[in-house]
Amino acid sequence: MHRIFACLFLVWVATAFAGAAHAQVPPSPAEIAAYDGLHRAAHEDDAEAVARLVAAGADPDARDGSGRTPAHVAAFASSDDALIALAAAGADMNALENGVYDVVTIAAVADDPEMVSLAIELGNRADLVTSIYDGTALIAAAHLGHHEVVRRLVAGGAPLDHVNNLGWTALMEAVVLGDGGPDHVATVRVLVGAGADTGIADRDGVTPLRHAEARGYAEIAAIIRAAPPR
């Protein structure tokens, strides 16, 4: 039990640190006002302008001051048509901005399932290692309880059991950083149903089931207990 309480403290520290820094940073109002060319077209979801600018020689992978390409800006703005036009123009759909995020992870954190599916269809890999935590879009979505995004990432080939540099899988994050409510219950159900390994423990040897039990997340614990043996 002491080990679990120690783990809970470490989770609190990690969560506080993650919330204080290194989160995704969308373009600020000042940055948006200063955008021109493809970055403006991406923000405004202007596919015709994207095609016209690229035809005139604009670089589809140009970077702003935070390393965002027009595709990243399109993801933050949920600009589906612009993203399609950028992909058609040869934009790198797996580019990472300065915060180490790609289009899929930006959309996953924003709880934008349609953008997630579209980006994968356009060539953005669901298995990219993203963020300073060496995670994935699936881990980010599971952490936040974005269960429909989780469902689409799983369908798109996201690795179920990737372990980030905190020692956590998507399932572990859904438990230790979730609130045990309906969204995280649904997230756990998707992950377990897809075959996530429920036995992968954290660095202290505590499993997702034990974390769920310690927090009183009865429904999540029941889903994990019912998982088929591996």
Short mmCIF file of C-alpha atoms in Angstrom, two decimals:
data_model
loop_
_atom_site.label_atom_id
_atom_site.label_comp_id
_atom_site.label_asym_id
_atom_site.label_seq_id
_atom_site.Cartn_x
_atom_site.Cartn_y
_atom_site.Cartn_z
CA MET A 1 0.00 0.00 0.00
CA HIS A 2 2.90 2.36 0.73
CA ARG A 3 4.10 1.74 -2.82
CA ILE A 4 0.74 2.78 -4.23
CA PHE A 5 0.69 5.97 -2.16
CA ALA A 6 4.22 6.75 -3.38
CA CYS A 7 3.03 6.19 -6.95
CA LEU A 8 0.08 8.51 -6.38
CA PHE A 9 2.46 11.23 -5.23
CA LEU A 10 4.63 10.78 -8.30
CA VAL A 11 1.51 10.93 -10.49
CA TRP A 12 0.54 14.22 -8.85
CA VAL A 13 4.01 15.64 -9.48
CA ALA A 14 4.01 14.50 -13.11
CA THR A 15 0.51 15.85 -13.69
CA ALA A 16 1.32 19.21 -12.13
CA PHE A 17 4.48 19.49 -14.21
CA ALA A 18 2.69 18.51 -17.39
CA GLY A 19 -0.05 21.04 -16.74
CA ALA A 20 2.40 23.83 -15.99
CA ALA A 21 4.56 23.42 -19.08
CA HIS A 22 5.09 21.60 -22.33
CA ALA A 23 1.40 21.49 -23.25
CA GLN A 24 0.43 22.02 -26.86
CA VAL A 25 0.56 25.68 -27.78
CA PRO A 26 -1.87 26.80 -30.49
CA PRO A 27 -1.10 29.95 -32.45
CA SER A 28 -1.80 33.03 -30.35
CA PRO A 29 -4.13 35.78 -31.58
CA ALA A 30 -1.05 37.90 -32.31
CA GLU A 31 0.55 35.09 -34.33
CA ILE A 32 -2.67 34.51 -36.26
CA ALA A 33 -2.96 38.22 -37.04
CA ALA A 34 0.60 38.18 -38.39
CA TYR A 35 0.15 35.08 -40.54
CA ASP A 36 0.27 35.42 -44.29
CA GLY A 37 0.61 32.99 -47.15
CA LEU A 38 0.00 29.34 -46.43
CA HIS A 39 -0.23 29.74 -42.67
CA ARG A 40 -3.10 32.20 -43.08
CA ALA A 41 -4.76 30.02 -45.70
CA ALA A 42 -4.49 27.02 -43.38
CA HIS A 43 -5.97 28.91 -40.44
CA GLU A 44 -8.84 30.18 -42.61
CA ASP A 45 -9.45 26.75 -44.19
CA ASP A 46 -8.96 28.25 -47.65
CA ALA A 47 -8.11 25.27 -49.85
CA GLU A 48 -8.16 27.35 -53.03
CA ALA A 49 -5.58 29.74 -51.59
CA VAL A 50 -3.42 26.78 -50.55
CA ALA A 51 -3.42 25.40 -54.10
CA ARG A 52 -2.77 28.84 -55.62
CA LEU A 53 0.10 29.67 -53.27
CA VAL A 54 1.81 26.30 -53.71
CA ALA A 55 1.48 26.62 -57.49
CA ALA A 56 3.23 29.99 -57.17
CA GLY A 57 6.13 28.40 -55.32
CA ALA A 58 5.18 28.59 -51.64
CA ASP A 59 6.78 25.95 -49.41
CA PRO A 60 4.04 23.69 -47.99
CA ASP A 61 6.31 22.89 -45.05
CA ALA A 62 7.25 26.46 -44.12
CA ARG A 63 7.61 27.02 -40.37
CA ASP A 64 6.38 29.79 -38.12
CA GLY A 65 8.29 30.96 -35.05
CA SER A 66 7.15 27.92 -33.05
CA GLY A 67 8.02 25.44 -35.77
CA ARG A 68 4.42 25.01 -36.88
CA THR A 69 3.89 24.12 -40.52
CA PRO A 70 0.67 25.11 -42.28
CA ALA A 71 -0.55 21.54 -41.59
CA HIS A 72 -0.11 22.08 -37.84
CA VAL A 73 -2.01 25.36 -38.09
CA ALA A 74 -4.78 23.58 -40.01
CA ALA A 75 -4.99 20.99 -37.22
CA PHE A 76 -5.29 23.64 -34.51
CA ALA A 77 -7.99 25.41 -36.54
CA SER A 78 -9.79 22.17 -37.52
CA SER A 79 -9.36 23.21 -41.16
CA ASP A 80 -10.14 19.96 -42.96
CA ASP A 81 -10.23 21.31 -46.52
CA ALA A 82 -6.95 23.16 -46.10
CA LEU A 83 -5.29 20.03 -44.72
CA ILE A 84 -6.46 18.03 -47.72
CA ALA A 85 -5.06 20.69 -50.05
CA LEU A 86 -1.76 20.78 -48.19
CA ALA A 87 -1.41 17.00 -48.38
CA ALA A 88 -2.17 17.12 -52.11
CA ALA A 89 0.57 19.75 -52.45
CA GLY A 90 3.10 17.41 -50.87
CA ALA A 91 3.16 18.72 -47.30
CA ASP A 92 4.93 16.46 -44.79
CA MET A 93 2.06 14.97 -42.84
CA ASN A 94 4.42 13.59 -40.20
CA ALA A 95 6.23 16.82 -39.39
CA LEU A 96 6.72 17.70 -35.72
CA GLU A 97 6.52 21.26 -34.42
CA ASN A 98 8.75 22.62 -31.66
CA GLY A 99 6.64 20.99 -28.94
CA VAL A 100 7.15 17.62 -30.68
CA TYR A 101 3.55 17.33 -31.82
CA ASP A 102 2.19 16.20 -35.18
CA VAL A 103 -1.21 16.84 -36.75
CA VAL A 104 -2.76 13.65 -35.34
CA THR A 105 -1.65 14.36 -31.77
CA ILE A 106 -2.84 17.96 -32.00
CA ALA A 107 -6.24 16.73 -33.18
CA ALA A 108 -6.30 14.00 -30.52
CA VAL A 109 -5.75 16.48 -27.71
CA ALA A 110 -8.39 18.79 -29.21
CA ASP A 111 -10.88 15.88 -29.23
CA ASP A 112 -11.35 16.25 -32.99
CA PRO A 113 -12.11 12.70 -34.23
CA GLU A 114 -12.80 13.78 -37.80
CA MET A 115 -9.43 15.52 -38.07
CA VAL A 116 -7.72 12.48 -36.55
CA SER A 117 -9.23 10.16 -39.15
CA LEU A 118 -8.56 12.59 -41.98
CA ALA A 119 -4.91 13.09 -41.03
CA ILE A 120 -4.36 9.33 -40.90
CA GLU A 121 -6.02 8.93 -44.30
CA LEU A 122 -3.69 11.63 -45.65
CA GLY A 123 -0.59 9.79 -44.46
CA ASN A 124 -0.03 10.94 -40.87
CA ARG A 125 1.19 7.84 -39.05
CA ALA A 126 -0.71 6.88 -35.92
CA ASP A 127 2.42 5.33 -34.39
CA LEU A 128 4.62 8.44 -34.28
CA VAL A 129 6.44 9.14 -31.01
CA THR A 130 5.37 12.62 -29.98
CA SER A 131 5.73 15.11 -27.10
CA ILE A 132 8.62 15.51 -24.68
CA TYR A 133 7.25 12.44 -22.90
CA ASP A 134 8.02 10.18 -25.89
CA GLY A 135 4.36 9.29 -26.05
CA THR A 136 1.83 8.83 -28.82
CA ALA A 137 -1.42 10.40 -29.90
CA LEU A 138 -3.18 7.41 -28.34
CA ILE A 139 -1.60 8.04 -24.94
CA ALA A 140 -2.54 11.72 -25.11
CA ALA A 141 -6.14 10.93 -26.03
CA ALA A 142 -6.43 8.22 -23.36
CA HIS A 143 -5.10 10.60 -20.70
CA LEU A 144 -7.89 13.06 -21.55
CA GLY A 145 -10.65 10.47 -21.92
CA HIS A 146 -11.25 11.26 -25.59
CA HIS A 147 -12.73 7.84 -26.25
CA GLU A 148 -13.95 8.38 -29.81
CA VAL A 149 -10.49 9.63 -30.76
CA VAL A 150 -9.03 6.58 -29.02
CA ARG A 151 -11.34 4.36 -31.04
CA ARG A 152 -10.24 5.95 -34.32
CA LEU A 153 -6.56 5.84 -33.43
CA VAL A 154 -6.84 2.15 -32.60
CA ALA A 155 -8.56 1.57 -35.95
CA GLY A 156 -5.77 3.54 -37.62
CA GLY A 157 -3.05 1.30 -36.23
CA ALA A 158 -1.90 3.18 -33.15
CA PRO A 159 0.32 1.00 -30.91
CA LEU A 160 -1.74 -0.11 -27.92
CA ASP A 161 1.12 -0.84 -25.55
CA HIS A 162 3.67 1.89 -26.25
CA VAL A 163 5.35 2.93 -22.99
CA ASN A 164 6.32 6.60 -22.67
CA ASN A 165 9.27 7.98 -20.72
CA LEU A 166 7.13 8.19 -17.57
CA GLY A 167 6.74 4.41 -17.80
CA TRP A 168 3.05 4.55 -18.70
CA THR A 169 0.93 3.05 -21.48
CA ALA A 170 -2.30 4.54 -22.83
CA LEU A 171 -4.25 2.29 -20.46
CA MET A 172 -2.16 3.36 -17.50
CA GLU A 173 -2.67 7.05 -18.31
CA ALA A 174 -6.42 6.56 -18.68
CA VAL A 175 -6.41 5.27 -15.10
CA VAL A 176 -3.79 7.31 -13.26
CA LEU A 177 -4.47 10.63 -15.01
CA GLY A 178 -8.19 10.08 -15.57
CA ASP A 179 -11.05 10.90 -13.24
CA GLY A 180 -12.81 7.55 -13.32
CA GLY A 181 -15.84 9.13 -14.99
CA PRO A 182 -17.81 8.03 -18.06
CA ASP A 183 -15.30 9.30 -20.62
CA HIS A 184 -12.39 7.48 -19.04
CA VAL A 185 -14.52 4.38 -18.49
CA ALA A 186 -15.34 4.39 -22.22
CA THR A 187 -11.67 4.93 -23.03
CA VAL A 188 -10.59 1.97 -20.93
CA ARG A 189 -13.32 -0.15 -22.50
CA VAL A 190 -12.01 0.67 -26.00
CA LEU A 191 -8.39 -0.04 -25.06
CA VAL A 192 -9.11 -3.30 -23.26
CA GLY A 193 -11.51 -4.41 -25.98
CA ALA A 194 -8.81 -3.79 -28.57
CA GLY A 195 -6.38 -6.01 -26.69
CA ALA A 196 -4.27 -3.59 -24.66
CA ASP A 197 -2.01 -5.45 -22.24
CA THR A 198 -3.56 -4.91 -18.80
CA GLY A 199 -0.54 -6.41 -17.08
CA ILE A 200 1.99 -3.73 -18.02
CA ALA A 201 2.87 -2.15 -14.69
CA ASP A 202 4.44 1.21 -13.97
CA ARG A 203 8.05 1.58 -12.85
CA ASP A 204 7.07 0.66 -9.30
CA GLY A 205 5.36 -2.54 -10.39
CA VAL A 206 1.83 -1.23 -9.88
CA THR A 207 -0.63 -2.39 -12.54
CA PRO A 208 -3.52 -0.39 -14.01
CA LEU A 209 -5.91 -2.63 -12.05
CA ARG A 210 -4.27 -1.86 -8.72
CA HIS A 211 -4.27 1.86 -9.52
CA ALA A 212 -7.97 1.68 -10.41
CA GLU A 213 -8.76 -0.18 -7.19
CA ALA A 214 -6.75 2.28 -5.09
CA ARG A 215 -8.74 5.18 -6.57
CA GLY A 216 -12.11 3.51 -6.15
CA TYR A 217 -12.71 3.35 -9.91
CA ALA A 218 -14.93 0.28 -9.63
CA GLU A 219 -16.23 0.24 -13.20
CA ILE A 220 -12.76 0.62 -14.69
CA ALA A 221 -11.42 -2.08 -12.39
CA ALA A 222 -14.21 -4.43 -13.48
CA ILE A 223 -13.39 -3.86 -17.17
CA ILE A 224 -9.74 -4.62 -16.56
CA ARG A 225 -10.51 -7.74 -14.51
CA ALA A 226 -12.72 -9.05 -17.31
CA ALA A 227 -9.95 -8.72 -19.92
CA PRO A 228 -9.04 -12.02 -21.59
CA PRO A 229 -5.78 -13.48 -20.28
CA ARG A 230 -2.73 -12.89 -22.49
#
